[in-house]
CSV table of C-alpha atoms in Angstrom, one decimal:
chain,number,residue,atom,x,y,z
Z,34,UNK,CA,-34.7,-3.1,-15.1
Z,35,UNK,CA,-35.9,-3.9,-11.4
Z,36,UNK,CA,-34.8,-3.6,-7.8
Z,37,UNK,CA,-32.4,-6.2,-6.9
Z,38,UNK,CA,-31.9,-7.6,-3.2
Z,39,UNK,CA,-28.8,-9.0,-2.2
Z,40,UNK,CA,-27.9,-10.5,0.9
Z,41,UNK,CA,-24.2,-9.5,2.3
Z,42,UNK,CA,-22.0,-12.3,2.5
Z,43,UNK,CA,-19.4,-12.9,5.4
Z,44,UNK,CA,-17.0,-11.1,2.8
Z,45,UNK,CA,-18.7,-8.3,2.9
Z,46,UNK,CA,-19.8,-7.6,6.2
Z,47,UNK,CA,-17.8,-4.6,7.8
Z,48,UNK,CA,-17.6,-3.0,4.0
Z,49,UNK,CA,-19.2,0.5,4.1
Z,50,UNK,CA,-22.3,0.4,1.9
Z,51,UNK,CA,-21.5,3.1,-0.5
Z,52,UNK,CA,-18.0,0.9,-1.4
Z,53,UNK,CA,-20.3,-1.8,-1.7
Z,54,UNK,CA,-22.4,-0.3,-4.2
Z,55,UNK,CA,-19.3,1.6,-6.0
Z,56,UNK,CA,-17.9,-1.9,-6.6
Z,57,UNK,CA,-21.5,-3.1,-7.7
Z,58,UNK,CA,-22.3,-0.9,-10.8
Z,59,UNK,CA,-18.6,-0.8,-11.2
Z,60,UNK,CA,-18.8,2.1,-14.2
Z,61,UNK,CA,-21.8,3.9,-13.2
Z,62,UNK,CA,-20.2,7.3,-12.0
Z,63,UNK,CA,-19.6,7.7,-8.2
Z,64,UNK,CA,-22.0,10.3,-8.1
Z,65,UNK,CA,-24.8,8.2,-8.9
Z,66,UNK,CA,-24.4,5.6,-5.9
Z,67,UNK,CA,-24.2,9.1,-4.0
Z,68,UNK,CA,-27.6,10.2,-5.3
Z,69,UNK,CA,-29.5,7.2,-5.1
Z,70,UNK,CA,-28.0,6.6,-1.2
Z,71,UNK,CA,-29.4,10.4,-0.3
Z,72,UNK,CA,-32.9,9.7,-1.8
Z,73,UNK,CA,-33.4,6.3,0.2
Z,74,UNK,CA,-33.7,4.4,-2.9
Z,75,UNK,CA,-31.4,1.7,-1.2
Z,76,UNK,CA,-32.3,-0.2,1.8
Z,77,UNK,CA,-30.4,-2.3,4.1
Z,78,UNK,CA,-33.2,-4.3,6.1
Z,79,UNK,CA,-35.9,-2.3,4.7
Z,80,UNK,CA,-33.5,1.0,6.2
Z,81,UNK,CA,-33.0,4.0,4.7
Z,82,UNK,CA,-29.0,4.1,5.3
Z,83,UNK,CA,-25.9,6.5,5.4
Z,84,UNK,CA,-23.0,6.4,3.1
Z,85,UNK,CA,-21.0,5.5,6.3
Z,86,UNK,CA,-23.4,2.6,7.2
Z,87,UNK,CA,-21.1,-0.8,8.1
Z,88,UNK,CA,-22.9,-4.1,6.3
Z,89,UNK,CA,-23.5,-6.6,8.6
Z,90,UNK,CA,-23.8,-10.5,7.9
Z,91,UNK,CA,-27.0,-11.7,6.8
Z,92,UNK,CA,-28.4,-8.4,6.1
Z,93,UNK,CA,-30.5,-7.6,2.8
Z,94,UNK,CA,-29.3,-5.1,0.7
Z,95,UNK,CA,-32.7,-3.2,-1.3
Z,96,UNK,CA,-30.5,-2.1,-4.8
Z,97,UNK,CA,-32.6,-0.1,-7.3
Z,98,UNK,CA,-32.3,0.0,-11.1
Z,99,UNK,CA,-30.1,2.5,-12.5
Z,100,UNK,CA,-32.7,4.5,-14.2
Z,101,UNK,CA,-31.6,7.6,-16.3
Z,102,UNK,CA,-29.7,6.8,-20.0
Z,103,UNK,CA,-26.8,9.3,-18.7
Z,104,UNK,CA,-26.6,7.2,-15.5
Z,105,UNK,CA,-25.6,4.2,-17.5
Z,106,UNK,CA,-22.7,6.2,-19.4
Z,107,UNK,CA,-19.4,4.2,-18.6
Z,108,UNK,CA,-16.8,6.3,-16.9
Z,109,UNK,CA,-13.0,5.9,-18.6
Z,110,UNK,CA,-12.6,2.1,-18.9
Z,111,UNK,CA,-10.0,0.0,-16.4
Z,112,UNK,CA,-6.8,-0.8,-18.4
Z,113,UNK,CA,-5.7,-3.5,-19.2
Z,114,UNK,CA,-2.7,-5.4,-17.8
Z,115,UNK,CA,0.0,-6.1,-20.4
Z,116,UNK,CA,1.0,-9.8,-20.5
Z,117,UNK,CA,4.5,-8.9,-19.0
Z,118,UNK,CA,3.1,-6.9,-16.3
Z,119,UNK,CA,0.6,-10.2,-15.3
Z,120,UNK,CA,3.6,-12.6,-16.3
Z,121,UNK,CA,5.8,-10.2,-13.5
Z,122,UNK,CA,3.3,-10.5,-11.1
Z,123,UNK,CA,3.1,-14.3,-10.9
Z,124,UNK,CA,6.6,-14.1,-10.4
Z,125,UNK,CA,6.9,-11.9,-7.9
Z,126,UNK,CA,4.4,-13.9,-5.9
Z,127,UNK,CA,6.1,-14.9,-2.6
Z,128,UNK,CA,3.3,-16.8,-0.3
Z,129,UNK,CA,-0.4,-17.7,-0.7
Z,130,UNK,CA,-2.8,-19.3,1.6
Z,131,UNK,CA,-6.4,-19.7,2.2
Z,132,UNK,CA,-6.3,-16.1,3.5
Z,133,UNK,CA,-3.8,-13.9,2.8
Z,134,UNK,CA,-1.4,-13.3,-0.2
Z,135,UNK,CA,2.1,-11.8,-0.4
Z,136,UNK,CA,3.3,-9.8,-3.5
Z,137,UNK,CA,7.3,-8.8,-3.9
Z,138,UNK,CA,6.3,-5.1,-5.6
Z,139,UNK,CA,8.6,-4.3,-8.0
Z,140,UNK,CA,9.7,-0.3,-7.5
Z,141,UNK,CA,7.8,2.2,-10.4
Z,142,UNK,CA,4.2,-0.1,-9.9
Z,143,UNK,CA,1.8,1.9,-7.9
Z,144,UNK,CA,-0.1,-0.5,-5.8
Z,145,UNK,CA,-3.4,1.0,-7.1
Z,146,UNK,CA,-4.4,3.3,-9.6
Z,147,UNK,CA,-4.9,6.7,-9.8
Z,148,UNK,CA,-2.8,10.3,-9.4
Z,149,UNK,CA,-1.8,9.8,-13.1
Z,150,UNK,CA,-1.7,6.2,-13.0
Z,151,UNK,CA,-4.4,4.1,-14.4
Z,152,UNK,CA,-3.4,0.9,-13.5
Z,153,UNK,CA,-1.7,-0.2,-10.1
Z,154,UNK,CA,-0.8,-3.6,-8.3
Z,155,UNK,CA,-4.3,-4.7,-7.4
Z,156,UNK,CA,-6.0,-3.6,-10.6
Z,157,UNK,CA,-3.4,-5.9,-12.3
Z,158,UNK,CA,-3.7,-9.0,-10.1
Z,159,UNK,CA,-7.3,-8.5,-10.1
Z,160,UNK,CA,-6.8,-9.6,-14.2
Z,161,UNK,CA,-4.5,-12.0,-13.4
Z,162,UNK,CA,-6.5,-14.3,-10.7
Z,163,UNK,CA,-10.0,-13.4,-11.9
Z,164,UNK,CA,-11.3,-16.5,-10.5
Z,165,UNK,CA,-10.9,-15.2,-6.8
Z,166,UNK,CA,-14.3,-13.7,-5.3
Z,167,UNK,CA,-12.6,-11.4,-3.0
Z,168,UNK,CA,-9.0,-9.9,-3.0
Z,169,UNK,CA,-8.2,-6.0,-1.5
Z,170,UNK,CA,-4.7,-4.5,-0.7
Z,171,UNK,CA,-4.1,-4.7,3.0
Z,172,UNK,CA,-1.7,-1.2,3.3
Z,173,UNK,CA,0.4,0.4,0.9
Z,174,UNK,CA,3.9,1.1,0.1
Z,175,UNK,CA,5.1,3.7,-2.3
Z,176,UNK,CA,5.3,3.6,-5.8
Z,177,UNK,CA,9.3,4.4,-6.4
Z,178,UNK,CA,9.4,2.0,-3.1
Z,179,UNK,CA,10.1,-2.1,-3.7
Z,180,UNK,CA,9.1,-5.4,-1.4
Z,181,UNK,CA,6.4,-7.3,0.3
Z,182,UNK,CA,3.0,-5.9,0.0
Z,183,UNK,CA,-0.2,-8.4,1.7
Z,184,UNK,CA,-3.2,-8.7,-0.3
Z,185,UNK,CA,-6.2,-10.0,1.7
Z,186,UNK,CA,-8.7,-12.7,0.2
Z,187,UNK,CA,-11.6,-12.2,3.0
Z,188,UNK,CA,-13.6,-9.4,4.5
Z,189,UNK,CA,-12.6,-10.8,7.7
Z,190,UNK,CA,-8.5,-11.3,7.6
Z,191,UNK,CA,-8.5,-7.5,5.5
Z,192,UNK,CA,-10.0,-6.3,9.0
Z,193,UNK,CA,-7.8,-8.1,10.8
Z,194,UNK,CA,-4.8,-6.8,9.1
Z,195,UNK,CA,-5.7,-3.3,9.7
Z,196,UNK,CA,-6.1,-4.0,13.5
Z,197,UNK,CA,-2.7,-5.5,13.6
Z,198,UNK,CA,-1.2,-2.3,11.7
Z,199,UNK,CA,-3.0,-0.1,13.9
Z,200,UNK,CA,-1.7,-1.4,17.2
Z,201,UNK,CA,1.5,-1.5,15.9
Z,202,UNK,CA,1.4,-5.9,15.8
Z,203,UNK,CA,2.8,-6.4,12.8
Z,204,UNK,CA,7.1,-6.3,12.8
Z,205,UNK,CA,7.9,-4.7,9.4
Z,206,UNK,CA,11.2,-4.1,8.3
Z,207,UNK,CA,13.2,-2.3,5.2
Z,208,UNK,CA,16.6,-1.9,4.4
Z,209,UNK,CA,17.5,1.4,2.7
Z,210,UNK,CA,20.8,2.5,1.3
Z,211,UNK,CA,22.3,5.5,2.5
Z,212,UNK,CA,24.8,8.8,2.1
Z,213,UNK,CA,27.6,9.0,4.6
Z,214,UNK,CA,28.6,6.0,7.0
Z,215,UNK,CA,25.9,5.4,9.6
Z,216,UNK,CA,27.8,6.0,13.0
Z,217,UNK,CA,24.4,6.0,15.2
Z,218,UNK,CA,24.5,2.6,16.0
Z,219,UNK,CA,21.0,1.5,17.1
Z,220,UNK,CA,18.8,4.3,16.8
Z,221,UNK,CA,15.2,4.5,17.8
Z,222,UNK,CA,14.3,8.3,16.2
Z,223,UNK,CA,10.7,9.8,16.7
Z,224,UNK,CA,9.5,13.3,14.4
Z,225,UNK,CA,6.6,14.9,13.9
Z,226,UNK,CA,5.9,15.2,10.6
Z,227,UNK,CA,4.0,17.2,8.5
Z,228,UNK,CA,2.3,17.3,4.8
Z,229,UNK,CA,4.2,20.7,3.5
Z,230,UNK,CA,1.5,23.7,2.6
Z,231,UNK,CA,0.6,23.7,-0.8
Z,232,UNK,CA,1.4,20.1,-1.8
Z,233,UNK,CA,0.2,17.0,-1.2
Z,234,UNK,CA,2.9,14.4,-2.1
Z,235,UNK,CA,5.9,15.7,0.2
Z,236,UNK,CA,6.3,15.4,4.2
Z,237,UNK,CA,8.5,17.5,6.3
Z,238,UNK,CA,9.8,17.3,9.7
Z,239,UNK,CA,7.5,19.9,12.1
Z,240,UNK,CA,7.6,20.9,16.0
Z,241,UNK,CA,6.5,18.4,18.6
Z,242,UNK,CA,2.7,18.9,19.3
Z,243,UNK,CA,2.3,19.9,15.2
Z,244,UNK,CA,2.2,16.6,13.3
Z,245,UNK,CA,1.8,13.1,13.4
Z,246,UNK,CA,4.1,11.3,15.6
Z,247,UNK,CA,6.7,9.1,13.3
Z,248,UNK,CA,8.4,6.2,14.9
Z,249,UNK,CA,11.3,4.4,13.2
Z,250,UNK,CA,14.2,2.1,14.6
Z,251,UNK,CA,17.3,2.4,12.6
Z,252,UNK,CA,20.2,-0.1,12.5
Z,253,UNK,CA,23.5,-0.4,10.2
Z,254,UNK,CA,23.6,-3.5,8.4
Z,255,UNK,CA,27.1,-2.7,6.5
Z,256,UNK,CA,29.2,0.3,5.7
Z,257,UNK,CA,30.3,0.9,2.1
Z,258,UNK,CA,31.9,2.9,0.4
Z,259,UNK,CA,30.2,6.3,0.9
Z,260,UNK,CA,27.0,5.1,1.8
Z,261,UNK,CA,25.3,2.8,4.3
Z,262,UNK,CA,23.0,-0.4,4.3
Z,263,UNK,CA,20.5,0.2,7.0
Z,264,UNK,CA,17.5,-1.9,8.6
Z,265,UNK,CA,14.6,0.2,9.7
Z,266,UNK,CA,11.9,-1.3,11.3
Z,267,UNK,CA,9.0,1.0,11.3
Z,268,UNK,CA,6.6,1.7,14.5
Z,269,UNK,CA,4.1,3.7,13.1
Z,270,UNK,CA,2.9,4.2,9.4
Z,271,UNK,CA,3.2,8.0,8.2
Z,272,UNK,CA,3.9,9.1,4.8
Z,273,UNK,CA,7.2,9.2,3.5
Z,274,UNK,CA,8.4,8.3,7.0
Z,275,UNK,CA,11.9,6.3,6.2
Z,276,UNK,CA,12.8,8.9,3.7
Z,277,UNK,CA,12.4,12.1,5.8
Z,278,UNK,CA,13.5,11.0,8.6
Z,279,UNK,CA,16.9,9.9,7.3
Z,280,UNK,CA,17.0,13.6,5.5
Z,281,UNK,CA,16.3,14.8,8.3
Z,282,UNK,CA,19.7,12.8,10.4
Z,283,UNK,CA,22.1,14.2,7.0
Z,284,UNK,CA,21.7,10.6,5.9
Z,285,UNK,CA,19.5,10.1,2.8
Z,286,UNK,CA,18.2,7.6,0.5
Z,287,UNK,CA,20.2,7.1,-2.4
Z,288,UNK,CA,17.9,7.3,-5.5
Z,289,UNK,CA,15.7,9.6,-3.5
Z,290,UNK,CA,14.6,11.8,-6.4
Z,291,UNK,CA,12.1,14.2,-3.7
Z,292,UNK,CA,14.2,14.6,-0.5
Z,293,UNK,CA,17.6,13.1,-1.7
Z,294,UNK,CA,21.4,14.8,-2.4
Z,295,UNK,CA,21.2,15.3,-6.4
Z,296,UNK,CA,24.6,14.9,-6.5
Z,297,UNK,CA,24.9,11.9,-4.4
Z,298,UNK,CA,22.5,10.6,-6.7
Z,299,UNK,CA,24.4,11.1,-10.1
Z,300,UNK,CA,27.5,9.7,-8.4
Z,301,UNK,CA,25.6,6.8,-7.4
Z,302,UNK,CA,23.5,6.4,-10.8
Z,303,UNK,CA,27.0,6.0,-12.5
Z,304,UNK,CA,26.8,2.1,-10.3
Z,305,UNK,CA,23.8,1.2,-11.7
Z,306,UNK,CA,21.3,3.0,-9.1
Z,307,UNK,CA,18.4,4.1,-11.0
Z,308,UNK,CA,15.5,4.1,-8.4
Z,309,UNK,CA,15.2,5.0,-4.8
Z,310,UNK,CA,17.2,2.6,-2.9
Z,311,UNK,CA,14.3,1.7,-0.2
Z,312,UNK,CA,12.9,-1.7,-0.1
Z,313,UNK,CA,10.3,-3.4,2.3
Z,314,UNK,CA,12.2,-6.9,3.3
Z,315,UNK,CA,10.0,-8.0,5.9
Z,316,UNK,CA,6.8,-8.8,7.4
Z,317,UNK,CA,5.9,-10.9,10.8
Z,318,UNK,CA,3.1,-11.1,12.4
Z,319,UNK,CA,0.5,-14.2,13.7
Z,320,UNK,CA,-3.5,-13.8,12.2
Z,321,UNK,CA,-5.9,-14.6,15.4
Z,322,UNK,CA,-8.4,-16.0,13.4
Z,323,UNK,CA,-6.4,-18.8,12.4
Z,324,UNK,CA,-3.6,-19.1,14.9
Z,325,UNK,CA,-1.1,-18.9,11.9
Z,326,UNK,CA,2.4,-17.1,12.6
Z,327,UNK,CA,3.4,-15.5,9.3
Z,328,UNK,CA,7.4,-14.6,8.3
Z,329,UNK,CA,7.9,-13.6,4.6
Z,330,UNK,CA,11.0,-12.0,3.2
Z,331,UNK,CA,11.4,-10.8,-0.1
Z,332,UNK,CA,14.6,-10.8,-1.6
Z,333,UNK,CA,16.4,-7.4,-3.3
Z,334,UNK,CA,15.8,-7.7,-6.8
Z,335,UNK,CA,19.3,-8.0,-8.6
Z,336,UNK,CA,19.3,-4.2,-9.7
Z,337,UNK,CA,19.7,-3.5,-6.3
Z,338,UNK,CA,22.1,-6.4,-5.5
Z,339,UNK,CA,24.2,-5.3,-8.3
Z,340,UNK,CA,24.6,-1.8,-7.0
Z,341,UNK,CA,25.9,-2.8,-3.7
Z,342,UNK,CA,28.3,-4.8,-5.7
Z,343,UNK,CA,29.4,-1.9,-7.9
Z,344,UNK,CA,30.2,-0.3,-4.7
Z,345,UNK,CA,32.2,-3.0,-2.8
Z,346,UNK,CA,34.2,-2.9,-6.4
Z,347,UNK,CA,34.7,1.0,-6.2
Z,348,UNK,CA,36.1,0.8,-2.8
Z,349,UNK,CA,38.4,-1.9,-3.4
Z,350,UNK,CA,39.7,-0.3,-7.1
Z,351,UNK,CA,40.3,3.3,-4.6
């Protein structure tokens, strides 16, 4: 084995080195690129460098052989994308160009793997366009939660992308299904939220001053029978955001397993509703680099289409 130099590519520049070397070995434990980082064995420009360190274009990466047998031990193997789960994927493509790519999610796929799951959305698309030398999620949306997710195929529009979710440029709406008739009109609501103590996987609504501000703008789209269609365009990303906040207002998600009405939900599992009831619809936003103004919908998947129908039947049948 011998050192290897590699010069980053306009792909990789802005990557922090020690993702670019945990993509590199690929099943050499994390650990190892952590080790071999802290005792200068790589060099960027002849540089001892920091985990942190940005790549820039043009600059030569010094990688060193892995040395020690155990080193080359594979951690647990990737799995392996079922043919249905690739054949779903294509499907559920909605838009590609030279930059960016737009995925409908189907609700139950993580959009990457781990916390129990092995395999998420880009671990599966990865196997399905293996040909592409660079593809990375943009954002995320939760599992239980269906719609338009961006995939990025540069360096450049992925950092891009975050810039525009950052300073709030990117329009994104979803349209949620709700208890109760929505009698709020045009709401613009703002909470601090807050990861509750002891967990890590539910929010709650805090004081002013002690969480992250949430931003949402809620608007009825129809009123059913017991429930509500609602836009909600969100302002700022936080966890959970949609779904606590419309706890929060006595109005939430039908299907909401974590911060739903249990009742509400078996009531409403008797139409057909099986899954949280919170899809992302929309994206808009224009890419600087190219000029290029982006609008992509993605349609309700008929699960979802048939449960508003179920309703509308219901209401006339009472």
């Amino acid at each position: 084995m011998t050192v290897e130099y590699h010069t980053v590519t306009e792909n990789e520049a802005g990557q922090r080195v020690d993702n670019f070397l945990i993509r590199h070995f690929k099943h050499v434990p994390k650990s190892v690129v952590y080790r071999i980082l802290r005792k200068g064995e790589v060099r960027v420009d002849k540089k001892r460098v920091k985990p942190e360190k940005k790549l820039e274009l043009g600059e030569v990466i010094r990688i060193p052989p892995v040395k020690q047998e155990e080193d080359l031990r594979p951690v647990d193997q990737p799995a392996v994308a079922s043919p249905a789960l690739l054949a779903m994927l294509e499907k559920a493509m909605l838009f590609e160009d030279e930059q960016l790519i737009f995925i409908n999610k189907p609700s139950g796929l993580p959009v990457h793997g781990g916390s129990g799951y092995k395999l998420g959305l880009i671990e599966a698309f990865r196997q399905l366009r293996e040909n592409l030398p660079y593809v990375e999620l943009a954002h995320r949306i939760d599992r239980d939660t269906s719609g338009v997710v961006i995939l990025a195929k540069s360096r450049q529009a992925l950092t891009e992308l975050h810039g525009l979710f950052r300073d709030g440029k990117i329009d994104k709406r979803y349209k949620a299904l709700v208890a109760g008739r929505w009698k709020h009109g045009r709401q613009h609501v703002t909470m601090d939220l807050s990861k509750e103590e002891g967990t890590r996987q539910k929010v709650q609504v805090v004081e002013e001053g002690e969480g992250k501000v949430s931003e949402t703008i809620f608007s009825s789209l129809k009123n059913l029978n017991g429930a509500s269609l609602l836009e909600a365009q969100i302002l700022t990303g936080r966890m959970h955001q949609i779904r606590v906040q419309l706890q929060n207002l006595g109005h939430p998600i039908l299907g909401d397993d974590r911060y739903g009405d249990f009742a509400l939900n078996r009531k409403f599992r008797d139409m057909g509703l099986k899954r949280l009831f919170l899809h992302s619809a929309s994206v808009e936003f224009t890419l600087r680099a190219t000029g290029r103004r982006y609008m992509i919908e993605a349609p309700l998947s008929d699960e979802l289409k048939d449960v508003l129908l179920n309703i509308r039947i219901s209401s006339v049948q009472t």
